[in-house]
Tab-separated table of C-alpha atoms and ligand atoms in Angstrom:
chain	number	residue	atom	x	y	z
A	25	MET	CA	39.395	35.501	-13.091
A	26	SER	CA	37.822	33.346	-15.392
A	27	ASN	CA	38.277	29.518	-15.226
A	28	ARG	CA	38.273	29.162	-18.696
A	29	LYS	CA	40.921	27.155	-20.841
A	30	ARG	CA	42.852	29.921	-22.759
A	31	VAL	CA	43.853	28.053	-26.368
A	32	LEU	CA	46.044	29.392	-28.632
A	33	VAL	CA	45.472	28.037	-31.848
A	34	THR	CA	48.424	29.012	-34.690
A	35	GLY	CA	47.313	28.836	-38.012
A	36	GLY	CA	43.930	29.408	-37.249
A	37	ALA	CA	42.482	31.319	-40.352
A	38	GLY	CA	43.011	28.223	-42.420
A	39	PHE	CA	40.637	25.473	-43.228
A	40	LEU	CA	41.396	23.317	-40.248
A	41	GLY	CA	42.495	26.094	-37.692
A	42	SER	CA	38.602	28.002	-38.576
A	43	HIS	CA	36.836	24.495	-37.724
A	44	LEU	CA	39.082	24.176	-34.516
A	45	CYS	CA	37.959	27.776	-33.468
A	46	GLU	CA	34.336	27.135	-33.710
A	47	ARG	CA	35.117	23.386	-31.700
A	48	LEU	CA	36.804	24.801	-28.991
A	49	LEU	CA	34.411	27.908	-28.591
A	50	SER	CA	31.664	25.421	-28.793
A	51	ASP	CA	33.233	23.964	-25.862
A	52	GLY	CA	33.833	27.111	-23.681
A	53	CYS	CA	37.016	27.816	-24.197
A	54	ASP	CA	39.033	31.512	-24.805
A	55	VAL	CA	40.571	31.231	-28.174
A	56	LEU	CA	43.515	32.713	-29.451
A	57	CYS	CA	43.724	32.805	-33.204
A	58	VAL	CA	47.084	33.593	-34.732
A	59	ASP	CA	47.192	34.096	-38.228
A	60	ASN	CA	49.674	35.681	-41.069
A	61	PHE	CA	46.875	35.217	-43.257
A	62	TYR	CA	49.818	33.152	-46.019
A	63	SER	CA	46.725	31.001	-47.317
A	64	GLY	CA	44.150	31.333	-44.689
A	65	THR	CA	41.896	34.191	-44.954
A	66	LYS	CA	39.975	36.356	-42.534
A	67	ASP	CA	36.351	35.313	-44.386
A	68	ASN	CA	37.249	31.715	-42.354
A	69	VAL	CA	36.376	33.301	-39.309
A	70	THR	CA	34.808	36.436	-39.619
A	71	HIS	CA	31.669	34.865	-38.176
A	72	LEU	CA	33.588	34.487	-34.552
A	73	LEU	CA	34.698	38.407	-34.459
A	74	GLU	CA	31.471	38.975	-32.484
A	75	ASN	CA	32.107	36.197	-30.004
A	76	PRO	CA	33.793	37.777	-27.072
A	77	HIS	CA	35.671	34.740	-26.394
A	78	PHE	CA	37.353	34.423	-29.961
A	79	GLU	CA	40.441	37.250	-30.455
A	80	LEU	CA	41.941	37.389	-33.591
A	81	MET	CA	45.323	38.356	-33.473
A	82	ARG	CA	48.217	38.938	-37.096
A	83	HIS	CA	51.103	37.332	-36.397
A	84	ASP	CA	54.224	35.430	-38.271
A	85	VAL	CA	55.029	32.179	-35.863
A	86	THR	CA	58.304	32.635	-37.159
A	87	PHE	CA	58.427	35.442	-35.167
A	88	PRO	CA	58.338	35.198	-30.942
A	89	LEU	CA	55.278	35.280	-29.607
A	90	TYR	CA	54.649	36.188	-25.796
A	91	VAL	CA	51.367	35.628	-24.654
A	92	GLU	CA	49.836	33.471	-21.826
A	93	VAL	CA	47.502	30.510	-22.520
A	94	ASP	CA	47.063	27.241	-21.246
A	95	GLU	CA	47.100	25.009	-24.602
A	96	ILE	CA	48.754	25.334	-27.910
A	97	TYR	CA	47.496	23.710	-31.280
A	98	ASN	CA	50.010	24.419	-33.763
A	99	LEU	CA	48.474	24.076	-37.342
A	100	ALA	CA	49.873	27.181	-38.961
A	101	CYS	CA	51.543	25.574	-42.291
A	102	PRO	CA	50.345	25.993	-45.815
A	103	ALA	CA	49.394	22.789	-46.559
A	104	SER	CA	48.562	22.171	-50.537
A	105	PRO	CA	51.094	22.006	-53.022
A	106	ILE	CA	50.695	25.157	-55.122
A	107	HIS	CA	51.187	27.148	-51.637
A	108	TYR	CA	53.979	25.794	-49.828
A	109	GLN	CA	55.426	25.441	-53.081
A	110	ARG	CA	55.193	29.437	-53.879
A	111	ASP	CA	57.551	30.194	-51.436
A	112	PRO	CA	59.483	27.143	-50.460
A	113	VAL	CA	61.913	28.671	-47.884
A	114	GLN	CA	59.367	30.120	-45.861
A	115	THR	CA	57.531	27.116	-45.745
A	116	THR	CA	60.628	25.192	-44.142
A	117	LYS	CA	61.433	28.163	-41.401
A	118	THR	CA	57.185	28.140	-41.037
A	119	SER	CA	57.492	24.949	-39.574
A	120	VAL	CA	60.906	24.410	-38.319
A	121	HIS	CA	61.420	28.376	-36.215
A	122	GLY	CA	57.483	28.223	-35.919
A	123	ALA	CA	58.264	24.810	-33.986
A	124	ILE	CA	60.528	26.414	-32.233
A	125	ASN	CA	58.894	29.774	-30.907
A	126	VAL	CA	55.707	27.440	-29.893
A	127	LEU	CA	57.599	25.491	-28.159
A	128	GLY	CA	59.538	28.086	-25.916
A	129	LEU	CA	56.150	29.490	-25.422
A	130	ALA	CA	54.755	26.122	-23.973
A	131	LYS	CA	57.980	25.443	-21.870
A	132	ARG	CA	57.831	28.956	-20.466
A	133	THR	CA	53.678	29.085	-19.852
A	134	LYS	CA	53.867	24.989	-19.066
A	135	ALA	CA	50.616	24.739	-21.641
A	136	ARG	CA	50.061	21.350	-23.176
A	137	VAL	CA	51.098	21.736	-26.895
A	138	PHE	CA	50.105	19.793	-30.054
A	139	GLN	CA	51.474	19.584	-33.007
A	140	ALA	CA	49.577	19.184	-36.988
A	141	SER	CA	51.665	16.876	-38.435
A	142	THR	CA	50.871	14.887	-41.452
A	143	SER	CA	51.261	11.731	-43.589
A	144	GLU	CA	53.217	13.208	-45.759
A	145	VAL	CA	56.439	12.120	-43.228
A	146	TYR	CA	55.873	8.963	-44.437
A	147	GLY	CA	56.883	10.188	-48.040
A	148	ASP	CA	56.018	7.965	-50.995
A	149	PRO	CA	55.613	4.862	-48.616
A	150	GLU	CA	56.973	1.490	-48.764
A	151	VAL	CA	54.965	-0.198	-46.272
A	152	HIS	CA	50.745	-0.045	-46.623
A	153	PRO	CA	48.658	1.135	-44.871
A	154	GLN	CA	51.310	3.215	-42.668
A	155	GLN	CA	51.608	2.602	-38.649
A	156	GLU	CA	52.964	5.343	-36.684
A	157	GLY	CA	56.251	3.270	-36.001
A	158	TYR	CA	56.938	3.294	-40.047
A	159	TRP	CA	59.727	5.927	-40.794
A	160	GLY	CA	58.560	6.784	-43.858
A	161	ARG	CA	60.468	7.289	-47.676
A	162	VAL	CA	61.001	10.875	-48.242
A	163	ASN	CA	62.909	12.608	-51.039
A	164	PRO	CA	65.418	15.296	-49.305
A	165	ILE	CA	65.398	17.469	-51.528
A	166	GLY	CA	62.701	17.168	-53.717
A	167	ILE	CA	59.725	20.020	-54.520
A	168	ARG	CA	57.906	18.467	-51.445
A	169	SER	CA	60.555	18.361	-49.383
A	170	CYS	CA	59.887	21.821	-47.740
A	171	TYR	CA	57.419	20.608	-45.936
A	172	ASP	CA	57.999	17.388	-45.752
A	173	GLU	CA	61.382	17.429	-44.036
A	174	GLY	CA	59.824	20.395	-42.606
A	175	LYS	CA	57.460	18.822	-40.749
A	176	ARG	CA	59.569	15.885	-39.964
A	177	CYS	CA	61.875	18.283	-38.406
A	178	ALA	CA	58.640	20.255	-36.204
A	179	GLU	CA	58.426	16.317	-34.995
A	180	THR	CA	62.094	15.604	-33.545
A	181	LEU	CA	61.659	19.876	-31.610
A	182	PHE	CA	58.549	18.399	-30.256
A	183	PHE	CA	59.641	15.055	-29.106
A	184	ASP	CA	63.324	16.855	-28.086
A	185	TYR	CA	61.567	19.732	-26.014
A	186	HIS	CA	59.339	16.813	-24.540
A	187	ARG	CA	62.687	14.894	-23.431
A	188	GLN	CA	64.751	17.688	-22.740
A	189	HIS	CA	62.090	19.674	-20.839
A	190	ASP	CA	59.223	17.545	-20.023
A	191	LEU	CA	56.761	19.358	-22.280
A	192	GLU	CA	53.409	18.174	-22.780
A	193	ILE	CA	53.516	16.866	-26.160
A	194	LYS	CA	50.418	15.664	-28.497
A	195	VAL	CA	51.597	15.098	-32.644
A	196	VAL	CA	49.011	13.810	-34.869
A	197	ARG	CA	49.972	12.837	-38.397
A	198	ILE	CA	46.824	13.841	-40.383
A	199	PHE	CA	46.026	11.804	-43.425
A	200	ASN	CA	43.968	14.267	-46.035
A	201	THR	CA	41.084	15.953	-44.488
A	202	TYR	CA	37.996	17.615	-47.118
A	203	GLY	CA	35.335	19.888	-46.479
A	204	PRO	CA	33.724	23.415	-46.108
A	205	ARG	CA	36.071	26.451	-46.179
A	206	MET	CA	39.325	24.302	-48.365
A	207	HIS	CA	40.458	26.795	-50.048
A	208	PRO	CA	38.390	26.928	-54.139
A	209	ASN	CA	42.168	27.097	-55.789
A	210	ASP	CA	44.550	25.181	-54.068
A	211	GLY	CA	44.806	22.929	-55.528
A	212	ARG	CA	43.521	20.049	-53.651
A	213	VAL	CA	41.880	16.972	-55.274
A	214	VAL	CA	38.866	17.300	-53.612
A	215	SER	CA	38.246	20.722	-53.925
A	216	ASN	CA	39.921	20.858	-57.529
A	217	PHE	CA	37.094	18.086	-58.576
A	218	ILE	CA	34.453	19.474	-56.694
A	219	VAL	CA	34.599	23.464	-58.430
A	220	GLN	CA	35.168	21.848	-62.048
A	221	ALA	CA	32.462	19.896	-61.728
A	222	LEU	CA	30.273	22.506	-60.653
A	223	ARG	CA	32.133	24.781	-63.552
A	224	GLY	CA	31.272	22.390	-66.309
A	225	GLU	CA	34.896	22.418	-66.575
A	226	ASP	CA	36.751	19.184	-67.571
A	227	ILE	CA	38.216	17.057	-64.170
A	228	THR	CA	41.920	17.105	-64.235
A	229	ILE	CA	43.390	13.789	-63.379
A	230	TYR	CA	47.042	13.684	-63.068
A	231	GLY	CA	48.891	10.500	-63.514
A	232	ASP	CA	46.379	7.251	-64.972
A	233	GLY	CA	44.510	8.556	-61.611
A	234	SER	CA	45.686	4.602	-60.214
A	235	GLN	CA	47.202	6.949	-56.998
A	236	THR	CA	44.765	6.805	-53.856
A	237	ARG	CA	44.296	8.424	-50.959
A	238	SER	CA	42.318	8.558	-47.894
A	239	PHE	CA	39.436	11.171	-47.015
A	240	CYS	CA	38.564	12.296	-43.830
A	241	TYR	CA	35.940	14.750	-43.276
A	242	VAL	CA	36.844	17.995	-41.144
A	243	ASP	CA	34.492	17.243	-38.275
A	244	ASP	CA	35.551	13.763	-37.616
A	245	LEU	CA	39.181	14.697	-37.445
A	246	ILE	CA	38.533	18.019	-35.374
A	247	ASP	CA	37.031	15.813	-32.544
A	248	GLY	CA	40.067	13.787	-33.018
A	249	PHE	CA	42.675	16.441	-32.251
A	250	VAL	CA	40.445	17.679	-28.428
A	251	ARG	CA	40.151	14.135	-27.770
A	252	MET	CA	44.117	14.105	-28.270
A	253	MET	CA	44.707	17.188	-26.235
A	254	ALA	CA	42.536	15.676	-23.274
A	255	SER	CA	44.656	12.123	-23.275
A	256	SER	CA	46.361	11.627	-20.673
A	257	LYS	CA	50.293	12.958	-20.160
A	258	ASP	CA	51.917	9.437	-21.211
A	259	MET	CA	50.203	10.248	-24.921
A	260	THR	CA	52.285	11.873	-26.964
A	261	GLY	CA	51.798	10.582	-30.385
A	262	PRO	CA	53.136	10.571	-32.825
A	263	VAL	CA	48.662	9.288	-33.799
A	264	ASN	CA	47.155	8.767	-36.759
A	265	LEU	CA	44.271	10.362	-37.801
A	266	GLY	CA	42.583	9.808	-40.825
A	267	ASN	CA	39.870	8.443	-42.290
A	268	PRO	CA	41.034	4.411	-43.426
A	269	GLY	CA	38.497	4.154	-46.641
A	270	GLU	CA	41.031	4.291	-49.691
A	271	PHE	CA	39.863	5.667	-52.978
A	272	THR	CA	41.391	5.921	-56.114
A	273	ILE	CA	41.649	9.238	-57.820
A	274	ARG	CA	39.653	7.854	-60.272
A	275	GLU	CA	37.391	6.550	-58.555
A	276	LEU	CA	36.896	9.927	-56.471
A	277	ALA	CA	36.504	11.985	-59.926
A	278	GLU	CA	33.813	9.606	-60.512
A	279	ALA	CA	31.832	10.467	-57.680
A	280	VAL	CA	32.276	14.069	-57.422
A	281	LEU	CA	30.723	13.999	-61.065
A	282	LYS	CA	28.008	11.251	-60.184
A	283	MET	CA	26.957	13.723	-57.372
A	284	VAL	CA	27.431	17.369	-59.108
A	285	GLY	CA	25.663	15.986	-61.996
A	286	GLY	CA	26.500	18.246	-65.194
A	287	LYS	CA	28.505	17.494	-68.142
A	288	SER	CA	32.619	17.935	-67.669
A	289	LYS	CA	34.707	15.147	-69.003
A	290	LEU	CA	37.490	13.193	-67.335
A	291	VAL	CA	40.411	14.575	-68.796
A	292	MET	CA	44.585	12.872	-67.754
A	293	LYS	CA	47.493	15.854	-66.891
A	294	PRO	CA	50.987	14.687	-65.595
A	295	LEU	CA	51.419	13.191	-62.834
A	296	PRO	CA	53.915	16.101	-60.711
A	297	GLN	CA	57.518	15.037	-59.322
A	298	ASP	CA	57.315	12.813	-56.271
A	299	ASP	CA	53.449	11.873	-56.086
A	300	PRO	CA	53.322	9.314	-53.705
A	301	LYS	CA	51.237	6.247	-55.035
A	302	GLN	CA	49.028	5.137	-52.364
A	303	ARG	CA	48.395	6.641	-48.998
A	304	GLN	CA	46.007	4.512	-46.524
A	305	PRO	CA	46.017	5.283	-42.526
A	306	ASP	CA	46.232	3.004	-40.170
A	307	ILE	CA	44.322	3.834	-37.289
A	308	THR	CA	44.481	1.128	-34.535
A	309	LEU	CA	46.462	3.489	-32.064
A	310	ALA	CA	43.597	6.105	-32.332
A	311	LYS	CA	40.690	3.431	-31.926
A	312	SER	CA	42.297	2.235	-29.107
A	313	VAL	CA	44.108	4.973	-26.912
A	314	LEU	CA	41.748	7.631	-28.154
A	315	GLY	CA	38.359	6.126	-28.691
A	316	TRP	CA	38.222	7.429	-32.346
A	317	LYS	CA	37.104	6.244	-35.516
A	318	PRO	CA	35.807	8.709	-38.331
A	319	GLN	CA	32.011	8.664	-38.388
A	320	ILE	CA	31.471	10.716	-41.848
A	321	LYS	CA	31.249	8.367	-44.988
A	322	LEU	CA	32.694	9.895	-47.960
A	323	GLU	CA	29.476	10.843	-49.935
A	324	GLU	CA	28.015	12.278	-47.125
A	325	GLY	CA	30.972	14.545	-46.648
A	326	LEU	CA	31.015	15.099	-50.303
A	327	GLY	CA	27.521	16.041	-50.284
A	328	ARG	CA	28.367	18.894	-47.504
A	329	THR	CA	31.559	20.267	-49.162
A	330	ILE	CA	29.391	20.196	-52.698
A	331	ASP	CA	26.760	21.925	-51.306
A	332	TYR	CA	29.334	24.868	-49.536
A	333	PHE	CA	31.374	25.258	-53.069
A	334	ARG	CA	28.074	25.866	-54.625
A	335	LYS	CA	27.749	29.113	-53.019
A	336	PHE	CA	31.194	30.577	-54.462
A	337	VAL	CA	30.778	28.713	-58.207
A	338	THR	CA	27.550	30.046	-58.930
A	339	SER	CA	27.671	32.981	-57.346
B	1687	NAD	P1	44.905	26.070	-44.396
B	1687	NAD	O1	46.716	26.624	-45.632
B	1687	NAD	O2	44.375	26.214	-44.896
B	1687	NAD	O3	46.330	26.577	-43.272
B	1687	NAD	C1	47.128	26.925	-42.392
B	1687	NAD	C2	47.202	28.547	-41.999
B	1687	NAD	O4	48.349	28.487	-41.174
B	1687	NAD	C3	46.699	29.496	-42.612
B	1687	NAD	O5	45.686	30.310	-42.245
B	1687	NAD	C4	48.023	30.318	-42.849
B	1687	NAD	O6	47.466	31.746	-43.211
B	1687	NAD	C5	48.927	30.358	-41.798
B	1687	NAD	N1	49.909	30.016	-41.669
B	1687	NAD	C6	51.079	30.167	-42.488
B	1687	NAD	N2	51.864	30.182	-42.528
B	1687	NAD	C7	52.052	30.770	-40.998
B	1687	NAD	C8	52.895	31.741	-40.552
B	1687	NAD	N3	54.131	31.357	-40.800
B	1687	NAD	N4	52.521	32.294	-39.583
B	1687	NAD	C9	51.272	32.509	-38.981
B	1687	NAD	N5	50.543	31.475	-39.600
B	1687	NAD	C10	50.649	30.669	-40.844
B	1687	NAD	O7	46.040	24.588	-44.094
B	1687	NAD	P2	45.007	23.738	-43.578
B	1687	NAD	O8	45.087	22.353	-44.281
B	1687	NAD	O9	43.866	24.211	-42.869
B	1687	NAD	O10	46.259	22.905	-42.274
B	1687	NAD	C11	46.591	22.621	-41.570
B	1687	NAD	C12	47.483	21.991	-40.444
B	1687	NAD	O11	47.436	20.756	-40.645
B	1687	NAD	C13	49.094	22.334	-41.504
B	1687	NAD	O12	49.854	22.851	-40.643
B	1687	NAD	C14	49.380	21.153	-42.530
B	1687	NAD	O13	50.013	21.335	-42.576
B	1687	NAD	C15	48.055	20.131	-41.092
B	1687	NAD	N6	47.734	19.593	-42.057
B	1687	NAD	C16	46.150	19.249	-43.239
B	1687	NAD	C17	45.837	18.559	-43.809
B	1687	NAD	C18	44.917	18.337	-44.846
B	1687	NAD	O14	44.546	17.317	-45.151
B	1687	NAD	N7	44.382	19.548	-44.912
B	1687	NAD	C19	47.026	17.427	-43.999
B	1687	NAD	C20	48.519	16.872	-43.333
B	1687	NAD	C21	48.312	18.308	-42.295
B	1688	UDP	N1	59.407	31.977	-27.523
B	1688	UDP	C1	58.871	32.928	-27.921
B	1688	UDP	N2	57.580	32.880	-26.888
B	1688	UDP	C2	58.012	33.163	-25.073
B	1688	UDP	C3	58.804	32.266	-24.939
B	1688	UDP	C4	60.020	32.063	-26.246
B	1688	UDP	O1	58.320	33.111	-28.504
B	1688	UDP	O2	56.917	32.620	-24.013
B	1688	UDP	C5	60.824	31.583	-28.409
B	1688	UDP	C6	62.132	32.267	-27.770
B	1688	UDP	O3	62.121	33.435	-28.472
B	1688	UDP	C7	62.938	31.600	-28.455
B	1688	UDP	C8	62.464	30.076	-28.561
B	1688	UDP	O4	60.821	30.375	-27.931
B	1688	UDP	O5	63.719	32.018	-29.344
B	1688	UDP	C9	63.286	28.994	-27.964
B	1688	UDP	O6	62.642	29.360	-26.493
B	1688	UDP	P1	63.358	28.353	-25.643
B	1688	UDP	O7	63.211	28.864	-24.212
B	1688	UDP	O8	63.384	26.453	-25.688
B	1688	UDP	O9	65.137	28.884	-25.925
B	1688	UDP	P2	66.440	30.087	-25.989
B	1688	UDP	O10	65.473	31.174	-25.271
B	1688	UDP	O11	66.650	29.615	-24.635
B	1688	UDP	O12	66.886	29.993	-27.006
B	1689	UDP	N1	45.154	15.611	-58.155
B	1689	UDP	C1	44.648	15.501	-59.214
B	1689	UDP	N2	43.633	15.838	-60.368
B	1689	UDP	C2	43.848	17.205	-59.332
B	1689	UDP	C3	44.479	17.684	-57.980
B	1689	UDP	C4	45.265	16.667	-57.694
B	1689	UDP	O1	44.390	13.838	-59.673
B	1689	UDP	O2	43.316	18.281	-59.701
B	1689	UDP	C5	45.660	13.873	-57.275
B	1689	UDP	C6	47.421	14.401	-56.766
B	1689	UDP	O3	48.416	13.858	-58.325
B	1689	UDP	C7	48.093	13.149	-55.693
B	1689	UDP	C8	46.244	12.756	-55.354
B	1689	UDP	O4	45.296	13.846	-56.292
B	1689	UDP	O5	47.687	12.248	-56.130
B	1689	UDP	C9	45.677	14.233	-54.182
B	1689	UDP	O6	46.155	15.503	-53.805
B	1689	UDP	P1	46.561	16.818	-53.208
B	1689	UDP	O7	47.444	17.739	-53.877
B	1689	UDP	O8	44.911	17.081	-52.689
B	1689	UDP	O9	47.193	16.051	-51.909
B	1689	UDP	P2	48.460	15.152	-51.394
B	1689	UDP	O10	49.269	14.926	-53.174
B	1689	UDP	O11	49.397	16.039	-50.729
B	1689	UDP	O12	48.254	13.948	-50.630
């Protein structure tokens, strides 16, 4: 029998999942990638299919899954508003039923289990920057609620399985992350602005562009995932992972335009309902417990992401 760690990644064919699978393979793990291709695509992992330590399984996590593994990363869930609002009932099912199945699997196999939670659990926050002790301000019945409340309920399930069944859980709250393999059409701000600038189209700022976000480059985030999984048993989280560098959406638009060049204009569109006004992670906990902090500056990360999208837009 091989002594490689057997790691399950749900949502492994998505943007973050595909980078995580790559990282785990390079760390010497056997990786089982499970995905129903709701918002991810096989294209994100085709380059891994020839690796004998990589396996791809089409499966929906709202149904039970019986496999033998040592560690589980639960990433399955559409992450962009366009995708998670397309079938909101399915989004809640994926977060809640998916968490129950993954936790049942972890309970049976005694695997460590990691949850990709989100800064959305803080909603439209009255506390800035957000630290883990803040309980959040979330609308329970709005158009973002399927995602926000689904993720909040998943966190509850993780902590109840931990208290009730002594599971080793690892909950991280991810703040906006960007990089190669974001979907060109999923409406997230970094991919939208880059694709619009490369096509010479108008850059669409929602509202007046004064709302803020903090953008983390994908490689930094994945490094935080792996450190969290390897942390001591009592480190359950939740722990914030993100880049504290905070920018207004207008500043992001200007930065992208400057880097891509071209003659796109900045245009204003209506602000979507419940759009948070500001968001910035307090990463004191991740720094002290995981020895983690982001290394890649916005300009460098945007450069790599622009290079990736250039291939789509110009071919
Ligand atoms: P993504 O949409 O690219 O990836 C999610 C993957 O999950 C996709 O491949 C999708 O097909 C799969 N999936 C969806 N429903 C499923 C189901 N029922 N069964 C099996 N697979 C299913 O999004 P991402 O940006 O890679 O996000 C990954 C995780 O990280 C998500 O849980 C998301 O909520 C979380 N997250 C991401 C960000 C970010 O900025 N990218 C921020 C906060 C949280
Ligand atoms: N489950 C799974 N794989 C497993 C073990 C359990 O998908 O290897 C599912 C199972 O279908 C159940 C859920 O996880 O619905 C929760 O499991 P748990 O053991 O906590 O609950 P129970 O089976 O007692 O309802
Ligand atoms: N946004 C924008 N133009 C776009 C796409 C998004 O101004 O073309 C804004 C959006 O209203 C929000 C911010 O950018 O204020 C981040 O949006 P995204 O959907 O990427 O992430 P989230 O709102 O989930 O943080």
